[in-house]
Coordinates of C-alpha atoms in Angstrom, one line a residue:
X1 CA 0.0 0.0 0.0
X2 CA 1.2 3.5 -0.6
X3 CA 2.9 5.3 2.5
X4 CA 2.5 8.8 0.7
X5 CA -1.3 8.1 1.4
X6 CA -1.8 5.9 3.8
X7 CA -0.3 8.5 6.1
X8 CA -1.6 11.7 4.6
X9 CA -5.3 9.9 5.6
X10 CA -4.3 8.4 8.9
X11 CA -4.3 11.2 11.3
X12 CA -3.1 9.5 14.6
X13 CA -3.4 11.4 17.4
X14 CA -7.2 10.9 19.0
X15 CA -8.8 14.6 19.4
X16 CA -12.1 15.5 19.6
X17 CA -14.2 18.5 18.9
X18 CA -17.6 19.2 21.6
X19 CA -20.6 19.6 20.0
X20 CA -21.4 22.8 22.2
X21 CA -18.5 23.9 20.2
X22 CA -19.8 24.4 17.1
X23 CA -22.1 27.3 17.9
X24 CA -19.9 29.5 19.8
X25 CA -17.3 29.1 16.4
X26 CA -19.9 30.6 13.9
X27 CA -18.2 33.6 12.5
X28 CA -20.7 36.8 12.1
X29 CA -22.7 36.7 8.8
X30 CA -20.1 37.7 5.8
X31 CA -17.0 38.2 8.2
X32 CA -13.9 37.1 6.8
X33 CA -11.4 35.3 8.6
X34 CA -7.7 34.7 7.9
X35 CA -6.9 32.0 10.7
X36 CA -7.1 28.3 9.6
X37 CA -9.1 27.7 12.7
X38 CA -12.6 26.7 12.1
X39 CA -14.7 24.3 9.7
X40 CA -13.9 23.4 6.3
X41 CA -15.2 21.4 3.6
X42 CA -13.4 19.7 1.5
X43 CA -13.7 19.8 -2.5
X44 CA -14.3 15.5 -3.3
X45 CA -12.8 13.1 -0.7
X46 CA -16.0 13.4 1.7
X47 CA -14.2 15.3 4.1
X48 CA -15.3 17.8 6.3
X49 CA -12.2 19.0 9.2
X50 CA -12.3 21.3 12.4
X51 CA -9.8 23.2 13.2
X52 CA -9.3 24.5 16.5
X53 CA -7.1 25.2 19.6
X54 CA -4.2 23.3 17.9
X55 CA -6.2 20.1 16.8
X56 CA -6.7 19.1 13.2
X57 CA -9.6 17.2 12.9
X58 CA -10.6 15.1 10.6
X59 CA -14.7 14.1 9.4
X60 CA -15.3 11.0 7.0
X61 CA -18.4 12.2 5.7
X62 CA -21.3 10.4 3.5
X63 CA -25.0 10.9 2.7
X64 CA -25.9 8.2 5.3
X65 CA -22.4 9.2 7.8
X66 CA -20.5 10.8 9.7
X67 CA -17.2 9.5 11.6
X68 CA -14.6 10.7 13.3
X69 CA -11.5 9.8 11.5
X70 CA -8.2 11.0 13.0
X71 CA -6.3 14.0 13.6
X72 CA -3.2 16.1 14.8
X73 CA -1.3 18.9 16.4
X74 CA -0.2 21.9 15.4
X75 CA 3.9 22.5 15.0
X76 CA 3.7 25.7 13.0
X77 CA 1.8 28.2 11.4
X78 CA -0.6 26.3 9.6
X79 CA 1.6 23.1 10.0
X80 CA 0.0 20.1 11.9
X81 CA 2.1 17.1 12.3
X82 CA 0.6 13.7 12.9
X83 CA 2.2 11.1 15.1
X84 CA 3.9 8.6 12.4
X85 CA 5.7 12.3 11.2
X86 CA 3.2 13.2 8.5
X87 CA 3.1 16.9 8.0
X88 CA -0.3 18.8 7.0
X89 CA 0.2 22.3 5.7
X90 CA -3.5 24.5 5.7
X91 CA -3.0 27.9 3.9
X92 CA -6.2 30.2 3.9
X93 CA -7.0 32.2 0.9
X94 CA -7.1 36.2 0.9
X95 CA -10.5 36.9 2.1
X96 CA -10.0 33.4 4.8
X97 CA -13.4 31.6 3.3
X98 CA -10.9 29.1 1.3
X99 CA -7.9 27.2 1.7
X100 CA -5.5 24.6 0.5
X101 CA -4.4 21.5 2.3
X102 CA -1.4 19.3 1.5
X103 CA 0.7 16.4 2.5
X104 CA 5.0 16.8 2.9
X105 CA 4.9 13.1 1.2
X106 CA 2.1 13.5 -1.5
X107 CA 2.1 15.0 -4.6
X108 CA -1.2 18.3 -5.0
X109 CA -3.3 20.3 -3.2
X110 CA -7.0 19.7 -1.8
X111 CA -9.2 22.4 -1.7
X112 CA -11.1 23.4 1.2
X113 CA -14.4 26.2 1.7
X114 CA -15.2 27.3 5.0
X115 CA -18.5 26.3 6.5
X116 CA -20.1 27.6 9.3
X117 CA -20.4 24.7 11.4
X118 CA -20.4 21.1 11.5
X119 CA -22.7 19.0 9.4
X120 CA -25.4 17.2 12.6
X121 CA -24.5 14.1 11.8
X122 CA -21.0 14.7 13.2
X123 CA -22.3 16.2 16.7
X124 CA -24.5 13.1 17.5
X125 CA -24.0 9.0 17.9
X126 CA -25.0 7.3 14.5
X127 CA -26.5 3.6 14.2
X128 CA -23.5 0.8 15.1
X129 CA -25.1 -2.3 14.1
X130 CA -24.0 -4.2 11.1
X131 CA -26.5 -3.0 8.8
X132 CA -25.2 0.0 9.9
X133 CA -21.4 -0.7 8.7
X134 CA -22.4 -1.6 5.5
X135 CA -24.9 0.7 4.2
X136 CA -21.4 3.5 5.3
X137 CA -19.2 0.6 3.3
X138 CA -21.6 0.5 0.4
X139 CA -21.6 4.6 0.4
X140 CA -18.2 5.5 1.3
X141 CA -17.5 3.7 -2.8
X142 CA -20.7 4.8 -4.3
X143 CA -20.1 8.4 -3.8
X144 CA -15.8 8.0 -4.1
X145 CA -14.8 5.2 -6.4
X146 CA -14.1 6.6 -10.1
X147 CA -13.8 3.5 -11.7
X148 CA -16.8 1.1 -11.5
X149 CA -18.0 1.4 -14.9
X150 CA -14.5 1.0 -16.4
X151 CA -14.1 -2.1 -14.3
X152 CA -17.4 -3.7 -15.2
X153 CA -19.0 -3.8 -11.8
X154 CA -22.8 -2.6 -10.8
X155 CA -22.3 -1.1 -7.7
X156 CA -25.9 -1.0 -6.9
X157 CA -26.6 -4.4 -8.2
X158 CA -23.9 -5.5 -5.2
X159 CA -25.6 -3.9 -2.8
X160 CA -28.7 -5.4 -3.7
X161 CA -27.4 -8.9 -3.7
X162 CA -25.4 -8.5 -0.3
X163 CA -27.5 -6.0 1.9
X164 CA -30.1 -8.8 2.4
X165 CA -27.5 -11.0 3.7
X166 CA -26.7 -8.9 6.9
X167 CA -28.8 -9.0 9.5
X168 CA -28.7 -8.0 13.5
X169 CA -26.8 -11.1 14.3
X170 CA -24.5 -10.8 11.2
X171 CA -20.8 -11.8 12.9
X172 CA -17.9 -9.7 12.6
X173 CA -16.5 -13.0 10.5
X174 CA -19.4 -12.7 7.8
X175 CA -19.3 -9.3 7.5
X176 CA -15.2 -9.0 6.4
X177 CA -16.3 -11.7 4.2
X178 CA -19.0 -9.9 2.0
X179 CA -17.0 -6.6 2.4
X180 CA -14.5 -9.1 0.5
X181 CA -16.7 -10.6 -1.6
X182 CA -18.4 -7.0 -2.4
X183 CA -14.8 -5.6 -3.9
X184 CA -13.3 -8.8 -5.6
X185 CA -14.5 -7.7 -8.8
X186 CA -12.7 -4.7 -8.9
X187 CA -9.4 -6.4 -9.0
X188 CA -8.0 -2.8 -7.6
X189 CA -4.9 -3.1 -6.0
X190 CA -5.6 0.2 -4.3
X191 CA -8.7 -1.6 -2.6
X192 CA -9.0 -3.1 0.4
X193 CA -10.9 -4.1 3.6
X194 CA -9.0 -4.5 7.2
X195 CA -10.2 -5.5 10.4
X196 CA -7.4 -5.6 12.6
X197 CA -4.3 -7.5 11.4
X198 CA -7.0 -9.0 9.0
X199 CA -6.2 -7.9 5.8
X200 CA -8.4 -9.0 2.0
X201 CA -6.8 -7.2 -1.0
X202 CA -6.1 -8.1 -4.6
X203 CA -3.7 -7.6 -7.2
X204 CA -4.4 -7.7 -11.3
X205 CA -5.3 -10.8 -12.3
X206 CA -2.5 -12.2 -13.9
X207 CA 0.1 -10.1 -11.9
X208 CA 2.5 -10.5 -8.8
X209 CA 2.1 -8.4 -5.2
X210 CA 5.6 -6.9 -5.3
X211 CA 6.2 -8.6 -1.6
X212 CA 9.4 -8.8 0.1
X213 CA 10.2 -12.6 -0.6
X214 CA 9.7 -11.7 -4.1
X215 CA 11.9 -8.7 -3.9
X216 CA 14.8 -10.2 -2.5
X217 CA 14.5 -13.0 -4.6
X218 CA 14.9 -10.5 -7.6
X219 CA 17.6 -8.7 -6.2
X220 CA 19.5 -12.1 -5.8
X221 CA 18.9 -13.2 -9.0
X222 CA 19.9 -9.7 -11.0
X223 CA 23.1 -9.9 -8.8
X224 CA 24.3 -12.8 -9.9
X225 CA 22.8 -13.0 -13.5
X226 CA 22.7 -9.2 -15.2
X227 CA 25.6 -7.5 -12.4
X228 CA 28.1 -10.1 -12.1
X229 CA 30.6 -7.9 -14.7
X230 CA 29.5 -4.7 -13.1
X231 CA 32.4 -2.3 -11.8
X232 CA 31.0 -0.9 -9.3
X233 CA 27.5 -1.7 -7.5
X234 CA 26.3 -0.6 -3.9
X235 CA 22.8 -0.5 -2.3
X236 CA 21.2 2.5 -0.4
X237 CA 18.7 3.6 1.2
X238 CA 17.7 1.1 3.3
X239 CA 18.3 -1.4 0.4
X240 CA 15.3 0.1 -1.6
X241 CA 18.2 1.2 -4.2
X242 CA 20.7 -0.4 -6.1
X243 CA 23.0 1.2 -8.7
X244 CA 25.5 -0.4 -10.8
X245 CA 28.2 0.8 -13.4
X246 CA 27.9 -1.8 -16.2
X247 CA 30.3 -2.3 -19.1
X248 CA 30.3 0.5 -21.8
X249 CA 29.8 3.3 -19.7
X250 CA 26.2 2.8 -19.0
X251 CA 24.4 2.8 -15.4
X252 CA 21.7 0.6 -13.6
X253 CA 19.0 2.2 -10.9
X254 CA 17.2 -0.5 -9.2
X255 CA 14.1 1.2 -6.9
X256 CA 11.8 -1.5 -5.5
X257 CA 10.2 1.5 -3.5
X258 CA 9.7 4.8 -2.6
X259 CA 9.5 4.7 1.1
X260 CA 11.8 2.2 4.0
X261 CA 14.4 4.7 3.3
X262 CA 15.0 4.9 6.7
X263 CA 14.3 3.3 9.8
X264 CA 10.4 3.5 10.7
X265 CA 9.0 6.0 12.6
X266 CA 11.2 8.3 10.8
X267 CA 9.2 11.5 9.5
X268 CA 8.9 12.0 6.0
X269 CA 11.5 14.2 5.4
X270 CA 14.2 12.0 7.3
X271 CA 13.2 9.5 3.9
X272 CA 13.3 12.5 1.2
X273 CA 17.0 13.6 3.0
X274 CA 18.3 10.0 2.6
X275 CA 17.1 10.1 -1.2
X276 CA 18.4 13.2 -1.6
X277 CA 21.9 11.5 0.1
X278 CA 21.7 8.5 -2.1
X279 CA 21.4 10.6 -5.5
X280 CA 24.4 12.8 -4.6
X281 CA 26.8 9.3 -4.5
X282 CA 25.2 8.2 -7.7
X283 CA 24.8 11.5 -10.2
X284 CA 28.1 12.8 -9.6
X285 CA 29.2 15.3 -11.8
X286 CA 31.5 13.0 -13.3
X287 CA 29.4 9.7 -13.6
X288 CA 26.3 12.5 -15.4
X289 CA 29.0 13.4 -17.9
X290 CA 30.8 10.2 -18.6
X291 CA 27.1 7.6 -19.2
X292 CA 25.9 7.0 -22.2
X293 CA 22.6 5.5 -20.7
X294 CA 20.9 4.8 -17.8
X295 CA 18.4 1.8 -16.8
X296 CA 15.9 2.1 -14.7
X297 CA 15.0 -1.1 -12.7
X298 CA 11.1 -1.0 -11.3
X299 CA 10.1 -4.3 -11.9
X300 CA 9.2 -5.1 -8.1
X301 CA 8.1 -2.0 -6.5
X302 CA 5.9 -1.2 -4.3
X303 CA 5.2 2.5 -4.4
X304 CA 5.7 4.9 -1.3
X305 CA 5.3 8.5 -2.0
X306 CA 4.9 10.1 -5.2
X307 CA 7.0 12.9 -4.1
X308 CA 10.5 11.0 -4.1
X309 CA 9.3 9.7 -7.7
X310 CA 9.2 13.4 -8.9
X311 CA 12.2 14.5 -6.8
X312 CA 14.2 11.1 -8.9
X313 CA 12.6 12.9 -12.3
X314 CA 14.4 16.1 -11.2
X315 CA 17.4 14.6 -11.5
X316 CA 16.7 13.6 -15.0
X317 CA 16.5 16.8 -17.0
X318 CA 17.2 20.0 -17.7
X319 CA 13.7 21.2 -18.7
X320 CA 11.1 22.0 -16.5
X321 CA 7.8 19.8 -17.5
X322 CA 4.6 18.5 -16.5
X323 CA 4.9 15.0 -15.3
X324 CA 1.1 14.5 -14.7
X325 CA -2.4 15.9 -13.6
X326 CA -3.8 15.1 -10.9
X327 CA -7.4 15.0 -10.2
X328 CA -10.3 13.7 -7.6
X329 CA -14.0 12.8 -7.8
X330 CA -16.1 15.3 -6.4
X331 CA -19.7 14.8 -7.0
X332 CA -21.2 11.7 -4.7
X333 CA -23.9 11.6 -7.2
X334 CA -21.4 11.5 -10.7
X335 CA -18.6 9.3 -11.1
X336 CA -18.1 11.6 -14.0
X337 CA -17.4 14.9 -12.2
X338 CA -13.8 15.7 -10.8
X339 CA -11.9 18.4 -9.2
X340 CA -9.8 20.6 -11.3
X341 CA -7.0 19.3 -12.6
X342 CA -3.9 20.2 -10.9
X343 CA -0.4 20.0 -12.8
X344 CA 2.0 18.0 -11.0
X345 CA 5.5 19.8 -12.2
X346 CA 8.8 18.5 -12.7
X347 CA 11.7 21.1 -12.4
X348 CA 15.4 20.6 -12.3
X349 CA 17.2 19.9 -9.6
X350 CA 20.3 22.4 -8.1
X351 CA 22.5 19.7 -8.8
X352 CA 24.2 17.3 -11.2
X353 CA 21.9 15.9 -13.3
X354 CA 21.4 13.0 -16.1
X355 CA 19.7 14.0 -18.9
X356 CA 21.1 11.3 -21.7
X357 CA 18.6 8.3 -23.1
X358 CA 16.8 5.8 -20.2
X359 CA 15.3 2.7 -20.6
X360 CA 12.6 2.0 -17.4
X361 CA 11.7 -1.7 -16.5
X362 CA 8.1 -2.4 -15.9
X363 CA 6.0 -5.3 -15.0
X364 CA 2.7 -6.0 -13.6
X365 CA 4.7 -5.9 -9.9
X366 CA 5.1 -1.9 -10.7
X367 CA 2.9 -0.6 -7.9
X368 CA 1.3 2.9 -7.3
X369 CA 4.2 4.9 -6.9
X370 CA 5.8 3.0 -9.1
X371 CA 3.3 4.0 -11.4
X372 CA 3.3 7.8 -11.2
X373 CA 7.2 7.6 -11.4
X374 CA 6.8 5.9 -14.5
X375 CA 4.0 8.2 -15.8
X376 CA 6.3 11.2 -14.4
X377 CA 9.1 10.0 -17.1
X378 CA 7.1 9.9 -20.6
X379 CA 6.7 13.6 -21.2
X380 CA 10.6 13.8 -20.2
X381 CA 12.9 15.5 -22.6
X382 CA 15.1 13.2 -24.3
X383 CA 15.2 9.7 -25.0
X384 CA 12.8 7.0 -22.4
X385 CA 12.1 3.5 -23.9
X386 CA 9.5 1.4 -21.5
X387 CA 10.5 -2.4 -21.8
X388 CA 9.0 -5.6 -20.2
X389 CA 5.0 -5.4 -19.0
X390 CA 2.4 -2.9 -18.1
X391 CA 2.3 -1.8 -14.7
X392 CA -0.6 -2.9 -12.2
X393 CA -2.8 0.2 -12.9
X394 CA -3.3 2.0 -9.6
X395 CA -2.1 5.8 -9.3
X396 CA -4.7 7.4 -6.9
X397 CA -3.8 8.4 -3.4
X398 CA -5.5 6.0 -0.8
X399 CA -8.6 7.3 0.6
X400 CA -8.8 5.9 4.2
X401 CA -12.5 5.3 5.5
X402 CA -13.4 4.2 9.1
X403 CA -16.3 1.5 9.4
X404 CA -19.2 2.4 12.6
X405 CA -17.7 -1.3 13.8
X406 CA -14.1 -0.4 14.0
X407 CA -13.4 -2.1 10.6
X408 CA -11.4 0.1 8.0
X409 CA -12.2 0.2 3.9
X410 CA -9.4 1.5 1.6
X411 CA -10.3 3.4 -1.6
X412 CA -9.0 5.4 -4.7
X413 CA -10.8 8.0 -5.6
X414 CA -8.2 9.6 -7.9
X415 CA -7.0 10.1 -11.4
X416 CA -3.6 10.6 -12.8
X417 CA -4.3 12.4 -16.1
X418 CA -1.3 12.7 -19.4
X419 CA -1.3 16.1 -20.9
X420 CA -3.7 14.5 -23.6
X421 CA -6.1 13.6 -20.9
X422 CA -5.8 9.9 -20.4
X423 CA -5.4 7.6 -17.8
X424 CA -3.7 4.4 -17.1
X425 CA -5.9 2.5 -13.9
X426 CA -7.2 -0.8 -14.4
X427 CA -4.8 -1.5 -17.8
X428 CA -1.2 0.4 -16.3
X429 CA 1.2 1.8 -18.4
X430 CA 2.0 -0.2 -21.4
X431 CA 5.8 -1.0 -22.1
X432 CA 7.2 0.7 -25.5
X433 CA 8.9 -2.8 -26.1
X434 CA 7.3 -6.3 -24.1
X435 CA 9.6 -8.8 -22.9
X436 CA 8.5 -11.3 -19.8
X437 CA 8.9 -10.4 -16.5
X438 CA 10.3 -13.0 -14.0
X439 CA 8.5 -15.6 -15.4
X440 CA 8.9 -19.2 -14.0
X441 CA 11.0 -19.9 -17.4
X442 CA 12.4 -17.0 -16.8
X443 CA 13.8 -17.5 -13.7
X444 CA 14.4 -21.4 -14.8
X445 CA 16.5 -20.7 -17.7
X446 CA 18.5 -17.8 -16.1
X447 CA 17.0 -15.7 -18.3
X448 CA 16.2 -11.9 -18.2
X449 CA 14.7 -10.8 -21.3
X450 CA 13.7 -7.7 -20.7
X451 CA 16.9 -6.2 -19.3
X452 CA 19.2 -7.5 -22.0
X453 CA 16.4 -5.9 -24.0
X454 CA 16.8 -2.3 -22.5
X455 CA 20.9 -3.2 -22.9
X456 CA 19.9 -3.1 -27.0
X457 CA 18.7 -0.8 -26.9
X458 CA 20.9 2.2 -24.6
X459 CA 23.8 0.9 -26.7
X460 CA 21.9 1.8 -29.9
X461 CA 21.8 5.0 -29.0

């Protein structure tokens, strides 16, 4: 699952707001205010937050809902920090009646309008019973989820063959189950249900989780196989990076994440300093003049923050570009409407940097993340050449929603957009070139088609 999101929607430090609260904060009729503190709506994500007396807040909001979801403390102007590190930023408009909220490890902005209050189903005790938890399940991915029709799944048609099937005496057991049973046909790898240390998700069918047995298992295997006449090959960051010299003056990047940087608990920035670390060994002035290409190994990897992705791409060019849009459903009635579509930019970095031909790995164990990274690199100036499979097709952040029962549902409820307007969920990015990907003959004949592909083709050019 993606870190970048994961902790940008899990708030951890418990804080309430009192309902006799809410009054006493109405501001006068059509006074502006310039302080963050207050109520705000947010623009899609079903999100409403209060802001008050150093506590951020947060509101899971649907039409049948409304639960508390987590929250933090202030460190700064405007700056709440939450307890795994996460940093929120909230900067009011001029006239204080709209704002911006952001995430130190996620990529955008979320826009937020002032309300004068609470919405009442946040100041009072909603229904608990199992019917309960799933008509906010069923709701939470009618009115967020962007992709049913393009996955071919009714959504109302599965609540009207499941609902029945809970009852008052529905078990915790049976309910995971058809909460599991409801989302298997979305095959989303950005889906998923947890109670506790029980966990259902699901990968593309046809695909790999990128899991740690599998990564290591890779790393052993390129090691031995495509590194072994390498002159000079270290691992960084935690082991999350590998980069080689090969033969011919050409270089190999390995990233099978973007997050473990560091030890955990570490905030956010601690990972982005290590990356920033790791890049200064490897683009040195003298290695960025001397390549004459550069592979980029994401095969296994899976995902972390979208920010390190972009601050890697800055390292890449010498031409400020747009690596992506980014935008989020906003009507609960409309899979169709979105929020404006926010240009995620790629501008290069104050220091050495590579800007000859790349050739990026891919495969169907090319995670979230991964994805954007890879998405961030096609509009690059210069020469990128995609070889092996298409990624698993999930970009959005993960939208976090707490169950009345304690249970949690994970969601996407963004889009990634190219500058022509598409996007890659459900099918991933497609390679340029398709070679297998750690197949089982693969793997048996000591083969590894697509990197002696991506060799071909740097030392064509």
């Amino acid at each position: 699952m993606r870190i970048a999101t994961a902790t940008a929607v899990v708030l951890a430090l418990a804080a309430g707001v009192a309902p006799s609260a809410v009054a006493k904060d109405r501001p006068a009729p059509g006074k502006a205010r310039s302080t963050v503190d207050g109520y705000w709506r947010m623009d899609g994500y079903g999100t409403v937050l209060a802001i008050q007396n150093g506590t951020f807040q947060e509101y899971q909001t649907t039409a049948v809902s409304c639960l508390k979801g987590e929250s933090a403390r202030r460190t700064g102007a405007g700056r709440y920090t939450t307890r795994d590190g996460t940093v929120v930023t909230v900067r009011t408009g001029p006239d204080g009646r709209r704002a911006t909220l952001s995430f130190d490890s996620s990529v955008g902005h979320r826009a937020l309008r002032r309300v004068p209050a609470l919405p009442d189903d946040c100041t009072r005790q909603g229904p608990k019973g199992p019917r309960a938890s799933f008509d906010v399940f069923w709701q939470s991915f009618a009115e967020n989820y962007p992709f049913f029709a393009a996955r071919g799944v009714d959504w109302d048609a599965v609540r009207d063959r499941y609902r029945p099937r809970v009852h008052a005496d529905t078990t915790r057991e049976e309910l995971f189950s058809i909460f599991s049973s409801m989302v298997k046909p979305l095959h989303d790898a950005h889906v998923a249900v947890m109670d506790g240390d029980r966990v259902y998700a699901e990968v593309r069918p046809g695909t790999v989780n990128p899991t740690k047995e599998l990564d290591a298992k890779v790393k052993k295997f390129i090691e031995k196989r495509d590194l072994r006449h390498a002159t000079y090959r270290k691992d960084f960051a935690g082991g999350r990076i590998t980069y080689a010299d090969l033969p011919g003056d050409r270089g190999y990047l390995r990233i099978s994440g973007f997050a473990g940087y560091v030890p955990a608990g570490a905030p956010f920035s601690a990972h982005a300093a290590e990356l920033d670390r790791t890049l200064d060994t490897i683009l040195t002035k003298d290695r960025t003049r001397r390549l004459k290409g550069l592979m980029i190994d994401l095969r296994v990897n899976g995902g972390g923050s979208d920010v390190l992705g972009i601050r890697i791409a800055e390292r890449l060019t010498d031409t400020p570009y747009v690596a992506y849009s980014k935008r989020a459903r906003n009507d609960p009635a409309d899979p169709g409407k979105h929020t404006r579509p926010e240009p995620i930019r790629v501008r290069p970095a104050d220091a050495p940097r590579y800007t000859g031909p790349i050739a990026v790995l891919t495969g169907g164990s090319t995670v979230s993340a991964g994805e954007t990274f890879t998405q961030a690199l096609m509009d690059r100036p210069g020469k990128v050449v995609r070889v092996g499979q298409a990624t698993q097709g999930v970009f959005s952040d993960v939208l976090a929603r707490n169950l009345p029962n304690g249970m949690v549902a994970w969601l996407p409820n963004e889009e990634f957009l190219t500058r022509t307007g598409r996007t890659f969920d459900g099918t991933g990015v497609p390679p340029h070139l398709t070679e297998p990907v750690f197949t089982k003959e693969e793997f048996a004949k000591r083969r590894d088609s697509a990197f002696d592909r991506a060799l071909r083709v740097l030392k064509a050019h």
